Amino acid sequence: MQPRHFISLLDLSSAELRSLILRAIQLKNHRDPDFQPMKGKVLAMIFEKSSTRTRISFEAGMAQFGGSALFLSPRDTQLGRGEPLEDSAKVISSMVDCIMLRTDKHETVTTFAQHSKVPVINGLTDLLHPCQLLADMQTYFEHRGDIAGKTVAWIGDGNNMCHSYINAARQFDFKLNIACPVDYRPQQSIVDAAGHRVAFFSTPEQAAQHADLVVTDVWASMGQEEEQKKREFVFKDFQVSAKTMAAAKADALFMHCLPAHRGEEVTAEVIDGPQSVIFPEAENRLHAQKALLEFLICR
Ligand code: CP
Ligand code: NVA
C-alpha cells in the first residue's frame, strides 16, 4: 500500500480534514492514557530549522500514544554532509513508521516523500506550514464552531502561513481577505487555485471588515533574518492593532502561529488581549498532530 503523506492541506480531502479536526477535539477532551496506538512505532523528525512547538508537540504526541520520536538535525547526520535525499529517504523509511521534516526548500520534502516507504509530514517549509493550520482550524472550531462561510483576515507577509491559509480557505470553505505589501504577496498560482475565496485589500482595516478571525505572522521568517530592518520599514502599515480588531466583528478571534514579535506584526494589546487565542492555538498543535499521526500511521 502506498503511504499517504501530509505535505500540503491539499493532500487530504475536505472530508478527511474535517474528521481529523473533530478527532483532535475528541482526543483532547477524552484523554485515555491506556490508548496507545503507536506502541512500538517510531517517528523520525528532521529539523533543518529551529522549533519549539513543532518538536515538542510531535515528540509529546508520540510518547502519549505509546511510541517514540527521534530528533535528527542535519548537523549530526550524514544529511548535513551531502548524502543524497533519495538515499536518506530510503534508509530512514526502512527503519521508522513516519518521517517529519522541517526544511527551507519545499522540494526537499516532496523528494523525500517520493522515495519514502512511510508517510512524510511537512513540519514547515518556506512554501507551506500545514500542521499549523490543523491547530488553527481546531481552535476556531472549538471557540466558534464551523469555519465554513466565515471570513478570515490575513495581515502581513504572503509567506508559508499565508499560503497554507489560502489552501485552508479552499478546503474548509471560508473567505480569506489578505492585506500585504504589493511586493510580498503570496504566490500567484496558489492564489489563482483558490479562485473567488481570496481577495486583496490595501489596509489591515479594509481586510478585517466583518472578519470572524484575524491572523498574522512575523514580518521576517526563519532564513530572512538579514532582511529584518528592511521588512520593518516595508511592513510598518501592516500591523494588527486595536484599530484592526475594531474593524472586525465584535466576537472576532485573533491567532498567530508564534513565535511573535510584539510591537511589530501585532501590538501587545491585541496578542495579550481578550480576543487572542494564541495559547489554545499552540496547545492544539499537540492534539491536531496526534489525530494526524493516527490517520497516517494507523490506516
Ligand atoms: N508555530 C510553530 O511552528 O512554532 P515552532 O517554530 O516553535 O515549531
Ligand atoms: N513564517 C514563519 C513561521 C514560523 C512558525 C517562519 O517560516 O519562520
JSON list of N, CA, C and O in Angstrom, two decimals, residues 31 36 38 57-69:
[
{"chain": "A", "resi": 31, "resn": "ARG", "atom": "N", "xyz": [-8.84, 12.30, 27.05]},
{"chain": "A", "resi": 31, "resn": "ARG", "atom": "CA", "xyz": [-7.50, 11.71, 27.08]},
{"chain": "A", "resi": 31, "resn": "ARG", "atom": "C", "xyz": [-7.53, 10.39, 27.84]},
{"chain": "A", "resi": 31, "resn": "ARG", "atom": "O", "xyz": [-7.94, 10.36, 28.99]},
{"chain": "A", "resi": 36, "resn": "GLN", "atom": "N", "xyz": [-2.92, 3.47, 23.35]},
{"chain": "A", "resi": 36, "resn": "GLN", "atom": "CA", "xyz": [-1.52, 3.55, 22.90]},
{"chain": "A", "resi": 36, "resn": "GLN", "atom": "C", "xyz": [-1.37, 2.97, 21.50]},
{"chain": "A", "resi": 36, "resn": "GLN", "atom": "O", "xyz": [-0.67, 1.95, 21.31]},
{"chain": "A", "resi": 38, "resn": "MET", "atom": "N", "xyz": [0.35, 3.76, 19.08]},
{"chain": "A", "resi": 38, "resn": "MET", "atom": "CA", "xyz": [1.69, 3.85, 18.46]},
{"chain": "A", "resi": 38, "resn": "MET", "atom": "C", "xyz": [2.72, 3.00, 19.19]},
{"chain": "A", "resi": 38, "resn": "MET", "atom": "O", "xyz": [3.92, 3.22, 19.04]},
{"chain": "A", "resi": 57, "resn": "SER", "atom": "N", "xyz": [5.41, 19.16, 20.28]},
{"chain": "A", "resi": 57, "resn": "SER", "atom": "CA", "xyz": [4.09, 18.56, 20.07]},
{"chain": "A", "resi": 57, "resn": "SER", "atom": "C", "xyz": [4.21, 17.18, 19.41]},
{"chain": "A", "resi": 57, "resn": "SER", "atom": "O", "xyz": [3.51, 16.24, 19.80]},
{"chain": "A", "resi": 58, "resn": "PHE", "atom": "N", "xyz": [5.11, 17.03, 18.44]},
{"chain": "A", "resi": 58, "resn": "PHE", "atom": "CA", "xyz": [5.25, 15.71, 17.82]},
{"chain": "A", "resi": 58, "resn": "PHE", "atom": "C", "xyz": [5.86, 14.70, 18.81]},
{"chain": "A", "resi": 58, "resn": "PHE", "atom": "O", "xyz": [5.43, 13.55, 18.88]},
{"chain": "A", "resi": 59, "resn": "GLU", "atom": "N", "xyz": [6.85, 15.18, 19.55]},
{"chain": "A", "resi": 59, "resn": "GLU", "atom": "CA", "xyz": [7.54, 14.26, 20.48]},
{"chain": "A", "resi": 59, "resn": "GLU", "atom": "C", "xyz": [6.60, 13.84, 21.61]},
{"chain": "A", "resi": 59, "resn": "GLU", "atom": "O", "xyz": [6.49, 12.65, 21.94]},
{"chain": "A", "resi": 60, "resn": "ALA", "atom": "N", "xyz": [5.89, 14.81, 22.18]},
{"chain": "A", "resi": 60, "resn": "ALA", "atom": "CA", "xyz": [4.95, 14.51, 23.27]},
{"chain": "A", "resi": 60, "resn": "ALA", "atom": "C", "xyz": [3.80, 13.65, 22.74]},
{"chain": "A", "resi": 60, "resn": "ALA", "atom": "O", "xyz": [3.36, 12.71, 23.41]},
{"chain": "A", "resi": 61, "resn": "GLY", "atom": "N", "xyz": [3.33, 13.96, 21.54]},
{"chain": "A", "resi": 61, "resn": "GLY", "atom": "CA", "xyz": [2.21, 13.20, 20.95]},
{"chain": "A", "resi": 61, "resn": "GLY", "atom": "C", "xyz": [2.56, 11.74, 20.77]},
{"chain": "A", "resi": 61, "resn": "GLY", "atom": "O", "xyz": [1.79, 10.85, 21.12]},
{"chain": "A", "resi": 62, "resn": "MET", "atom": "N", "xyz": [3.76, 11.47, 20.24]},
{"chain": "A", "resi": 62, "resn": "MET", "atom": "CA", "xyz": [4.18, 10.08, 20.05]},
{"chain": "A", "resi": 62, "resn": "MET", "atom": "C", "xyz": [4.32, 9.39, 21.41]},
{"chain": "A", "resi": 62, "resn": "MET", "atom": "O", "xyz": [3.89, 8.24, 21.57]},
{"chain": "A", "resi": 63, "resn": "ALA", "atom": "N", "xyz": [4.88, 10.07, 22.39]},
{"chain": "A", "resi": 63, "resn": "ALA", "atom": "CA", "xyz": [5.05, 9.47, 23.73]},
{"chain": "A", "resi": 63, "resn": "ALA", "atom": "C", "xyz": [3.69, 9.16, 24.34]},
{"chain": "A", "resi": 63, "resn": "ALA", "atom": "O", "xyz": [3.48, 8.07, 24.89]},
{"chain": "A", "resi": 64, "resn": "GLN", "atom": "N", "xyz": [2.74, 10.09, 24.23]},
{"chain": "A", "resi": 64, "resn": "GLN", "atom": "CA", "xyz": [1.41, 9.86, 24.81]},
{"chain": "A", "resi": 64, "resn": "GLN", "atom": "C", "xyz": [0.70, 8.70, 24.13]},
{"chain": "A", "resi": 64, "resn": "GLN", "atom": "O", "xyz": [-0.12, 8.02, 24.74]},
{"chain": "A", "resi": 65, "resn": "PHE", "atom": "N", "xyz": [1.02, 8.47, 22.88]},
{"chain": "A", "resi": 65, "resn": "PHE", "atom": "CA", "xyz": [0.41, 7.36, 22.12]},
{"chain": "A", "resi": 65, "resn": "PHE", "atom": "C", "xyz": [1.20, 6.05, 22.29]},
{"chain": "A", "resi": 65, "resn": "PHE", "atom": "O", "xyz": [0.94, 5.06, 21.61]},
{"chain": "A", "resi": 66, "resn": "GLY", "atom": "N", "xyz": [2.23, 6.06, 23.16]},
{"chain": "A", "resi": 66, "resn": "GLY", "atom": "CA", "xyz": [2.97, 4.82, 23.42]},
{"chain": "A", "resi": 66, "resn": "GLY", "atom": "C", "xyz": [4.14, 4.58, 22.47]},
{"chain": "A", "resi": 66, "resn": "GLY", "atom": "O", "xyz": [4.80, 3.55, 22.54]},
{"chain": "A", "resi": 67, "resn": "GLY", "atom": "N", "xyz": [4.40, 5.52, 21.57]},
{"chain": "A", "resi": 67, "resn": "GLY", "atom": "CA", "xyz": [5.51, 5.38, 20.63]},
{"chain": "A", "resi": 67, "resn": "GLY", "atom": "C", "xyz": [6.67, 6.27, 21.02]},
{"chain": "A", "resi": 67, "resn": "GLY", "atom": "O", "xyz": [6.74, 6.77, 22.14]},
{"chain": "A", "resi": 68, "resn": "SER", "atom": "N", "xyz": [7.58, 6.48, 20.07]},
{"chain": "A", "resi": 68, "resn": "SER", "atom": "CA", "xyz": [8.71, 7.35, 20.37]},
{"chain": "A", "resi": 68, "resn": "SER", "atom": "C", "xyz": [9.08, 8.19, 19.15]},
{"chain": "A", "resi": 68, "resn": "SER", "atom": "O", "xyz": [8.66, 7.88, 18.03]},
{"chain": "A", "resi": 69, "resn": "ALA", "atom": "N", "xyz": [9.84, 9.25, 19.40]},
{"chain": "A", "resi": 69, "resn": "ALA", "atom": "CA", "xyz": [10.24, 10.16, 18.33]},
{"chain": "A", "resi": 69, "resn": "ALA", "atom": "C", "xyz": [11.74, 10.40, 18.40]},
{"chain": "A", "resi": 69, "resn": "ALA", "atom": "O", "xyz": [12.31, 10.50, 19.49]}
]
